[in-house]
């Protein structure tokens, strides 16, 4: 079974950072990561996922055009089964409340605690196995 994690962030260096952090997992084929630099591109990736098991979506909140908070209900409408973790540089209480009320499973603040994120991913991989 092919497991997919979708990372949505308009910053191009995010892909390199995630690929470095999870290089062993990616090389071992435990899961794949796909990257979208906009909300519309993320929706297209989700639509194209087909027979791949999409196990987690990580989305930045502040993006040009459609924000992560605007993307969230669209994702939940299409794939209510997939957990969505929002990522933001602004982890204030209001942002956290908006994200959780909109259906986010969690909110991570930048810089990302990759140890915590790795634990979250491990849980998703084990459930999918």
Tab-separated table of C-alpha atoms in Angstrom:
chain	number	residue	atom	x	y	z
A	1	UNK	CA	0.000	0.000	0.000
A	2	UNK	CA	1.321	3.429	-0.895
A	3	UNK	CA	0.918	5.989	1.902
A	4	UNK	CA	0.933	9.684	1.051
A	5	UNK	CA	1.455	12.810	3.122
A	6	UNK	CA	0.573	16.092	1.431
A	7	UNK	CA	2.434	19.227	2.532
A	8	UNK	CA	0.915	22.557	1.472
A	9	UNK	CA	3.102	25.653	1.822
A	10	UNK	CA	3.881	28.531	-0.514
A	11	UNK	CA	7.526	28.690	0.622
A	12	UNK	CA	9.667	26.664	-1.806
A	13	UNK	CA	12.298	25.777	0.837
A	14	UNK	CA	9.718	23.819	2.861
A	15	UNK	CA	9.970	20.849	0.510
A	16	UNK	CA	13.743	20.605	0.990
A	17	UNK	CA	13.365	20.899	4.769
A	18	UNK	CA	10.745	18.112	4.945
A	19	UNK	CA	12.689	15.863	2.572
A	20	UNK	CA	15.771	16.274	4.796
A	21	UNK	CA	13.849	15.597	8.015
A	22	UNK	CA	12.170	12.459	6.660
A	23	UNK	CA	14.835	11.252	4.227
A	24	UNK	CA	15.243	7.819	5.832
A	25	UNK	CA	11.484	7.174	5.794
A	26	UNK	CA	11.182	8.362	2.204
A	27	UNK	CA	14.174	6.321	1.072
A	28	UNK	CA	12.793	3.230	2.835
A	29	UNK	CA	9.413	3.750	1.139
A	30	UNK	CA	7.482	3.908	4.425
A	31	UNK	CA	5.467	6.772	2.938
A	32	UNK	CA	5.656	9.352	0.169
A	33	UNK	CA	5.415	13.109	0.460
A	34	UNK	CA	3.865	15.339	-2.136
A	35	UNK	CA	4.198	19.115	-2.021
A	36	UNK	CA	1.781	21.802	-3.183
A	37	UNK	CA	2.693	25.485	-3.141
A	38	UNK	CA	-0.905	26.743	-3.131
A	39	UNK	CA	-4.348	25.732	-1.908
A	40	UNK	CA	-5.684	25.129	-5.455
A	41	UNK	CA	-2.663	22.914	-6.209
A	42	UNK	CA	-3.362	21.001	-2.973
A	43	UNK	CA	-6.980	20.400	-3.988
A	44	UNK	CA	-5.756	19.093	-7.348
A	45	UNK	CA	-3.288	16.747	-5.595
A	46	UNK	CA	-6.077	15.423	-3.391
A	47	UNK	CA	-8.278	14.899	-6.422
A	48	UNK	CA	-5.447	13.112	-8.250
A	49	UNK	CA	-4.569	10.875	-5.257
A	50	UNK	CA	-6.846	8.132	-6.579
A	51	UNK	CA	-5.831	4.740	-5.205
A	52	UNK	CA	-3.083	6.133	-2.977
A	53	UNK	CA	-3.823	6.131	0.741
A	54	UNK	CA	-3.685	9.794	1.775
A	55	UNK	CA	-2.959	9.603	5.514
A	56	UNK	CA	-2.175	13.208	6.496
A	57	UNK	CA	-2.297	16.762	5.183
A	58	UNK	CA	-0.024	19.442	6.608
A	59	UNK	CA	-1.002	22.955	5.546
A	60	UNK	CA	0.424	26.377	6.188
A	61	UNK	CA	-2.215	28.908	7.202
A	62	UNK	CA	-0.793	32.078	5.645
A	63	UNK	CA	-0.602	31.659	1.879
A	64	UNK	CA	-1.421	34.073	-0.942
A	65	UNK	CA	-4.774	33.606	-2.622
A	66	UNK	CA	-6.625	30.974	-0.619
A	67	UNK	CA	-5.357	30.657	2.963
A	68	UNK	CA	-4.958	27.378	4.783
A	69	UNK	CA	-8.037	28.185	6.877
A	70	UNK	CA	-10.050	28.644	3.666
A	71	UNK	CA	-8.603	25.411	2.273
A	72	UNK	CA	-9.482	23.391	5.372
A	73	UNK	CA	-13.284	23.092	4.911
A	74	UNK	CA	-12.803	22.290	1.216
A	75	UNK	CA	-10.446	19.453	2.114
A	76	UNK	CA	-12.778	18.158	4.822
A	77	UNK	CA	-15.699	18.206	2.358
A	78	UNK	CA	-13.791	16.035	-0.117
A	79	UNK	CA	-11.785	13.855	2.310
A	80	UNK	CA	-13.334	13.961	5.793
A	81	UNK	CA	-11.325	10.841	6.668
A	82	UNK	CA	-7.941	12.554	6.314
A	83	UNK	CA	-6.505	14.405	9.314
A	84	UNK	CA	-5.306	17.938	8.630
A	85	UNK	CA	-2.630	19.637	10.701
A	86	UNK	CA	-2.313	23.384	10.246
A	87	UNK	CA	1.087	25.091	10.449
A	88	UNK	CA	1.563	28.746	11.284
A	89	UNK	CA	4.175	31.239	12.358
A	90	UNK	CA	1.489	32.843	14.537
A	91	UNK	CA	0.400	30.362	17.198
A	92	UNK	CA	-1.832	32.757	19.094
A	93	UNK	CA	-5.012	31.562	20.817
A	94	UNK	CA	-7.311	33.077	18.166
A	95	UNK	CA	-5.521	31.327	15.298
A	96	UNK	CA	-5.553	28.032	17.216
A	97	UNK	CA	-9.287	28.381	17.928
A	98	UNK	CA	-10.113	29.177	14.287
A	99	UNK	CA	-8.089	26.215	13.040
A	100	UNK	CA	-9.644	23.716	15.454
A	101	UNK	CA	-13.183	25.062	14.909
A	102	UNK	CA	-12.665	24.733	11.149
A	103	UNK	CA	-11.792	21.062	11.502
A	104	UNK	CA	-8.017	20.954	11.960
A	105	UNK	CA	-6.773	18.009	13.973
A	106	UNK	CA	-3.871	20.021	15.391
A	107	UNK	CA	-1.924	23.253	14.993
A	108	UNK	CA	1.866	23.364	14.873
A	109	UNK	CA	3.820	26.589	15.123
A	110	UNK	CA	6.963	27.410	13.191
A	111	UNK	CA	9.669	26.455	13.680
A	112	UNK	CA	8.106	23.010	13.517
A	113	UNK	CA	8.897	20.536	16.280
A	114	UNK	CA	9.873	17.685	13.957
A	115	UNK	CA	10.090	15.213	16.854
A	116	UNK	CA	6.424	15.804	17.636
A	117	UNK	CA	5.511	15.727	13.944
A	118	UNK	CA	7.407	12.459	13.501
A	119	UNK	CA	5.347	10.929	16.336
A	120	UNK	CA	2.140	12.124	14.656
A	121	UNK	CA	3.214	10.602	11.334
A	122	UNK	CA	4.201	7.324	13.018
A	123	UNK	CA	0.698	7.076	14.494
A	124	UNK	CA	-0.870	7.617	11.048
A	125	UNK	CA	1.434	5.089	9.354
A	126	UNK	CA	0.674	2.445	11.999
A	127	UNK	CA	-3.099	3.000	11.654
A	128	UNK	CA	-2.903	2.628	7.896
A	129	UNK	CA	-0.861	-0.582	8.065
